[in-house]
């Protein structure tokens, strides 16, 4: 579903990714783990076409995106949801409008269908009936859940998570981990989760890619990674 072939990246001549190759299967949860500054978010930004690689190729659902036009990228991105590190909700919109945002942008659903989808997505993340609440009234964990509901509103095939449990207490982190797993199960999405929490990686991953200084130093299933560490 997602394939990176010898991808390298640099910012102003400074290398940040060095020959990254990754093949992520449909429905898989791939966790990318590594210290801060190792290039994890850059990988997500490349996958969603916000950055172009310096070298190498990237395929999303069989389509090569490093050479795609902005128009083609927009079509590909309709198939992808992203949960940003700082939730990035629209503060002036209600929770319901935040979740409806992508549906209004990318679909021709009626108001009634939008309301029904929003209701269903909020229920999935445990925020039943919170449509009219403003983001400023929510805790960090609730914002994260709204952000997830927004990312999956348009039924994407792929969801990318950038540090979804950063700054959350352990209980809320576990809740988010469970939601990542239930989202995969219910919608059969392919998930890429960037984190620096090893316990979280062990809880949710099918496979873990360990990245250090822009390189994949190890990749394998949870039991393979546990054995070698
Ligand atoms: P991580 O997500 O693992 O913390 P990032 O992918 O955010 O790492 O960043 C990798 C390196 O690239 C860091 O040194 C960061 O400062 C640098 N970097 C990321 N984005 C940019 C950018 N837009 N311009 C310049 N440097 C960047
Ligand atoms: P993270 O690494 O957790 O994604 P950062 O705080 O490193 O978050 O980066 C936040 C934003 O700043 C990103 O969009 C990244 O591209 C940009 N950025 C990071 N490092 C640099 C840098 N050295 N120069 C310019 N932009 C940067």
Short mmCIF file of C-alpha atoms and ligand atoms in Angstrom, two decimals:
data_model
loop_
_atom_site.label_atom_id
_atom_site.label_comp_id
_atom_site.label_asym_id
_atom_site.label_seq_id
_atom_site.Cartn_x
_atom_site.Cartn_y
_atom_site.Cartn_z
CA UNK A 1 0.00 0.00 0.00
CA UNK A 2 2.93 2.32 0.80
CA UNK A 3 6.37 1.79 -0.66
CA UNK A 4 9.54 3.82 -0.28
CA UNK A 5 12.43 2.84 -2.49
CA UNK A 6 15.86 4.21 -1.57
CA UNK A 7 14.47 7.54 -0.42
CA UNK A 8 16.92 10.22 0.67
CA UNK A 9 16.15 13.69 1.91
CA UNK A 10 18.13 16.75 2.89
CA UNK A 11 17.28 20.23 4.14
CA UNK A 12 19.53 23.00 2.88
CA UNK A 13 22.21 20.48 2.00
CA UNK A 14 22.05 18.77 5.39
CA UNK A 15 21.08 15.09 4.98
CA UNK A 16 18.19 13.91 7.18
CA UNK A 17 17.19 10.64 5.51
CA UNK A 18 19.64 8.21 3.94
CA UNK A 19 18.37 5.53 1.57
CA UNK A 20 15.15 4.60 3.32
CA UNK A 21 13.28 1.61 1.86
CA UNK A 22 9.99 0.49 3.36
CA UNK A 23 7.15 -1.67 2.11
CA UNK A 24 3.95 -1.37 4.12
CA UNK A 25 1.16 -3.83 3.39
CA UNK A 26 -2.54 -3.09 3.20
CA UNK A 27 -4.09 -3.10 6.68
CA UNK A 28 -0.72 -3.18 8.42
CA UNK A 29 0.23 -1.03 11.41
CA UNK A 30 3.82 0.06 10.89
CA UNK A 31 5.39 1.92 13.78
CA UNK A 32 8.39 4.12 13.11
CA UNK A 33 10.36 4.66 16.28
CA UNK A 34 13.48 6.66 16.96
CA UNK A 35 14.89 9.61 18.87
CA UNK A 36 13.82 13.19 18.27
CA UNK A 37 15.37 14.61 15.12
CA UNK A 38 16.01 11.20 13.51
CA UNK A 39 13.75 11.97 10.52
CA UNK A 40 10.46 10.29 11.48
CA UNK A 41 8.13 13.21 10.71
CA UNK A 42 9.99 13.84 7.48
CA UNK A 43 9.06 10.30 6.38
CA UNK A 44 5.37 11.03 7.05
CA UNK A 45 5.55 14.34 5.20
CA UNK A 46 7.12 12.57 2.22
CA UNK A 47 4.40 9.91 2.26
CA UNK A 48 1.64 12.49 2.09
CA UNK A 49 3.47 14.46 -0.59
CA UNK A 50 4.11 17.59 1.49
CA UNK A 51 7.80 17.15 0.68
CA UNK A 52 9.52 15.77 -2.40
CA UNK A 53 12.41 13.36 -1.85
CA UNK A 54 15.87 14.37 -2.92
CA UNK A 55 16.33 10.88 -4.37
CA UNK A 56 14.30 7.69 -4.54
CA UNK A 57 10.66 6.91 -5.20
CA UNK A 58 7.46 6.69 -3.20
CA UNK A 59 4.34 4.75 -4.17
CA UNK A 60 0.93 5.12 -2.55
CA UNK A 61 -1.54 2.41 -3.53
CA UNK A 62 0.46 1.67 -6.68
CA UNK A 63 0.87 5.27 -7.75
CA UNK A 64 4.28 6.89 -7.82
CA UNK A 65 3.97 10.25 -6.04
CA UNK A 66 7.41 11.82 -6.09
CA UNK A 67 6.75 12.93 -9.66
CA UNK A 68 3.03 13.66 -9.20
CA UNK A 69 1.52 17.09 -9.85
CA UNK A 70 -0.23 19.03 -7.09
CA UNK A 71 -3.56 18.07 -8.67
CA UNK A 72 -2.71 14.36 -8.67
CA UNK A 73 -1.45 14.66 -5.10
CA UNK A 74 -4.76 16.16 -4.00
CA UNK A 75 -6.59 13.12 -5.35
CA UNK A 76 -4.15 10.75 -3.63
CA UNK A 77 -4.47 12.67 -0.35
CA UNK A 78 -8.23 12.11 -0.29
CA UNK A 79 -7.28 8.55 0.48
CA UNK A 80 -5.09 9.54 3.40
CA UNK A 81 -5.86 10.90 6.83
CA UNK A 82 -3.24 12.52 9.01
CA UNK A 83 -3.26 12.97 12.77
CA UNK A 84 -0.82 15.78 13.50
CA UNK A 85 1.34 15.96 16.57
CA UNK A 86 -0.40 18.99 18.06
CA UNK A 87 -3.89 17.92 16.93
CA UNK A 88 -4.10 21.07 14.77
CA UNK A 89 -7.84 21.50 15.19
CA UNK A 90 -9.54 24.60 13.85
CA UNK A 91 -10.08 26.50 17.10
CA UNK A 92 -12.90 28.67 15.77
CA UNK A 93 -14.95 25.66 14.67
CA UNK A 94 -16.98 23.29 16.80
CA UNK A 95 -15.88 19.68 17.19
CA UNK A 96 -18.57 18.65 14.70
CA UNK A 97 -17.39 21.17 12.09
CA UNK A 98 -13.80 20.05 12.55
CA UNK A 99 -14.77 16.46 11.81
CA UNK A 100 -17.00 17.56 8.91
CA UNK A 101 -14.25 19.64 7.31
CA UNK A 102 -12.83 17.00 4.96
CA UNK A 103 -16.30 15.75 4.07
CA UNK A 104 -17.28 19.24 2.92
CA UNK A 105 -14.02 19.67 1.00
CA UNK A 106 -13.91 16.33 -0.72
CA UNK A 107 -17.36 14.81 -0.95
CA UNK A 108 -20.78 15.80 -2.21
CA UNK A 109 -22.65 14.43 0.82
CA UNK A 110 -25.87 16.09 1.93
CA UNK A 111 -25.98 17.93 5.27
CA UNK A 112 -27.90 15.02 6.69
CA UNK A 113 -25.29 12.49 5.53
CA UNK A 114 -22.48 14.69 6.85
CA UNK A 115 -24.18 14.92 10.25
CA UNK A 116 -24.64 11.16 10.30
CA UNK A 117 -21.00 10.48 9.41
CA UNK A 118 -19.77 12.98 12.01
CA UNK A 119 -21.96 11.33 14.63
CA UNK A 120 -20.65 7.88 13.72
CA UNK A 121 -17.00 8.99 13.78
CA UNK A 122 -17.36 10.76 17.13
CA UNK A 123 -18.94 7.62 18.51
CA UNK A 124 -15.98 5.57 17.25
CA UNK A 125 -13.55 7.72 19.26
CA UNK A 126 -15.73 7.80 22.37
CA UNK A 127 -16.96 11.39 21.97
CA UNK A 128 -20.62 10.67 21.45
CA UNK A 129 -22.74 13.81 21.21
CA UNK A 130 -19.84 16.29 21.53
CA UNK A 131 -20.55 17.96 18.16
CA UNK A 132 -21.21 21.45 19.48
CA UNK A 133 -18.31 21.66 21.92
CA UNK A 134 -15.44 24.04 21.07
CA UNK A 135 -11.87 22.65 20.92
CA UNK A 136 -10.73 25.08 23.64
CA UNK A 137 -13.01 23.26 26.09
CA UNK A 138 -11.29 19.91 25.49
CA UNK A 139 -8.36 18.16 27.18
CA UNK A 140 -5.33 17.17 25.12
CA UNK A 141 -6.52 13.59 24.88
CA UNK A 142 -9.98 14.64 23.71
CA UNK A 143 -8.46 16.94 21.09
CA UNK A 144 -6.39 14.04 19.87
CA UNK A 145 -9.52 11.93 19.54
CA UNK A 146 -11.30 14.68 17.58
CA UNK A 147 -8.26 14.86 15.38
CA UNK A 148 -8.51 11.11 14.76
CA UNK A 149 -12.25 11.38 14.02
CA UNK A 150 -11.45 14.12 11.50
CA UNK A 151 -8.69 12.08 9.88
CA UNK A 152 -10.97 9.09 9.32
CA UNK A 153 -14.10 11.05 8.39
CA UNK A 154 -13.69 10.52 4.66
CA UNK A 155 -12.93 6.81 5.00
CA UNK A 156 -9.27 6.91 3.99
CA UNK A 157 -7.31 3.78 3.11
CA UNK A 158 -4.28 5.14 4.94
CA UNK A 159 -3.89 7.00 8.24
CA UNK A 160 -0.61 8.61 9.26
CA UNK A 161 -0.08 9.44 12.93
CA UNK A 162 2.66 11.84 14.05
CA UNK A 163 3.45 11.24 17.74
CA UNK A 164 -0.20 10.56 18.62
CA UNK A 165 0.54 9.99 22.32
CA UNK A 166 3.09 12.78 22.87
CA UNK A 167 2.26 14.82 25.95
CA UNK A 168 -0.58 12.54 27.07
CA UNK A 169 -0.79 10.77 30.41
CA UNK A 170 -0.36 6.97 30.39
CA UNK A 171 -4.08 6.22 30.58
CA UNK A 172 -4.94 8.50 27.69
CA UNK A 173 -1.97 7.13 25.74
CA UNK A 174 -3.38 3.63 26.14
CA UNK A 175 -6.79 4.89 24.97
CA UNK A 176 -5.23 6.39 21.84
CA UNK A 177 -3.27 3.18 21.20
CA UNK A 178 -6.51 1.20 21.41
CA UNK A 179 -8.22 3.61 19.02
CA UNK A 180 -5.43 3.21 16.50
CA UNK A 181 -5.98 -0.56 16.63
CA UNK A 182 -9.77 -0.38 16.48
CA UNK A 183 -9.60 2.08 13.58
CA UNK A 184 -7.46 -0.37 11.66
CA UNK A 185 -9.86 -3.21 12.49
CA UNK A 186 -13.07 -1.38 11.68
CA UNK A 187 -11.94 0.50 8.56
CA UNK A 188 -9.12 -1.85 7.50
CA UNK A 189 -6.82 1.15 7.12
CA UNK A 190 -3.09 0.93 6.62
CA UNK A 191 -1.49 2.85 9.49
CA UNK A 192 1.91 4.46 9.94
CA UNK A 193 2.55 5.60 13.49
CA UNK A 194 5.54 7.74 14.43
CA UNK A 195 6.43 7.62 18.11
CA UNK A 196 9.28 7.53 20.54
CA UNK A 197 7.38 5.41 23.04
CA UNK A 198 8.65 1.82 22.82
CA UNK A 199 5.80 0.51 25.00
CA UNK A 200 3.27 2.02 22.65
CA UNK A 201 5.08 0.50 19.65
CA UNK A 202 4.98 -2.95 21.29
CA UNK A 203 1.26 -2.57 22.01
CA UNK A 204 0.06 -1.66 18.55
CA UNK A 205 2.59 -2.58 15.87
CA UNK A 206 2.53 -5.36 13.33
CA UNK A 207 6.05 -4.29 12.46
CA UNK A 208 8.44 -1.75 13.90
CA UNK A 209 11.05 0.21 11.95
CA UNK A 210 13.75 1.66 14.19
CA UNK A 211 15.28 4.77 12.76
CA UNK A 212 18.43 6.48 13.91
CA UNK A 213 20.07 9.46 12.30
CA UNK A 214 18.06 9.13 9.08
CA UNK A 215 18.65 5.41 8.63
CA UNK A 216 16.57 2.31 9.35
CA UNK A 217 18.78 0.39 11.73
CA UNK A 218 16.32 -2.42 12.32
CA UNK A 219 12.93 -3.55 11.07
CA UNK A 220 10.76 -6.49 12.07
CA UNK A 221 7.72 -7.81 13.89
CA UNK A 222 7.25 -7.01 17.58
CA UNK A 223 8.64 -10.41 18.61
CA UNK A 224 11.64 -10.06 16.29
CA UNK A 225 12.43 -6.62 17.71
CA UNK A 226 11.94 -7.84 21.31
CA UNK A 227 14.29 -10.77 20.69
CA UNK A 228 17.08 -8.60 19.33
CA UNK A 229 16.85 -5.86 21.99
P1 LIG B 1 11.71 13.53 14.06
O1 LIG B 1 10.31 13.49 13.57
O2 LIG B 1 12.35 12.16 14.13
O3 LIG B 1 11.87 14.27 15.34
P2 LIG B 1 12.13 15.26 11.82
O4 LIG B 1 11.81 14.46 10.63
O5 LIG B 1 11.12 16.24 12.30
O6 LIG B 1 12.60 14.29 12.98
O7 LIG B 1 13.47 16.07 11.56
C1 LIG B 1 14.69 15.47 11.14
C2 LIG B 1 15.73 16.55 11.04
O8 LIG B 1 15.39 17.41 9.95
C3 LIG B 1 15.82 17.42 12.27
O9 LIG B 1 17.17 17.73 12.47
C4 LIG B 1 15.03 18.65 11.89
O10 LIG B 1 15.49 19.78 12.57
C5 LIG B 1 15.26 18.75 10.40
N1 LIG B 1 14.15 19.35 9.68
C6 LIG B 1 12.88 18.88 9.64
N2 LIG B 1 12.12 19.66 8.87
C7 LIG B 1 12.93 20.64 8.39
C8 LIG B 1 12.71 21.76 7.52
N3 LIG B 1 11.51 22.00 6.98
N4 LIG B 1 13.78 22.54 7.26
C9 LIG B 1 14.98 22.27 7.77
N5 LIG B 1 15.25 21.25 8.61
C10 LIG B 1 14.22 20.43 8.91
P1 LIG B 2 8.63 17.20 14.89
O1 LIG B 2 10.06 16.90 14.64
O2 LIG B 2 8.16 16.59 16.15
O3 LIG B 2 7.74 16.94 13.73
P2 LIG B 2 9.50 19.91 15.00
O4 LIG B 2 9.20 20.85 16.11
O5 LIG B 2 10.86 19.36 14.80
O6 LIG B 2 8.45 18.76 15.12
O7 LIG B 2 9.09 20.57 13.61
C1 LIG B 2 7.94 21.35 13.48
C2 LIG B 2 7.97 22.01 12.09
O8 LIG B 2 9.16 22.80 11.93
C3 LIG B 2 7.98 21.01 10.96
O9 LIG B 2 7.11 21.47 9.95
C4 LIG B 2 9.42 20.99 10.46
O10 LIG B 2 9.46 20.77 9.05
C5 LIG B 2 9.90 22.35 10.79
N1 LIG B 2 11.32 22.30 11.18
C6 LIG B 2 11.90 21.45 12.04
N2 LIG B 2 13.20 21.70 12.16
C7 LIG B 2 13.46 22.74 11.34
C8 LIG B 2 14.63 23.48 11.01
N3 LIG B 2 15.81 23.16 11.52
N4 LIG B 2 14.52 24.50 10.15
C9 LIG B 2 13.34 24.79 9.60
N5 LIG B 2 12.18 24.14 9.86
C10 LIG B 2 12.25 23.13 10.72
#
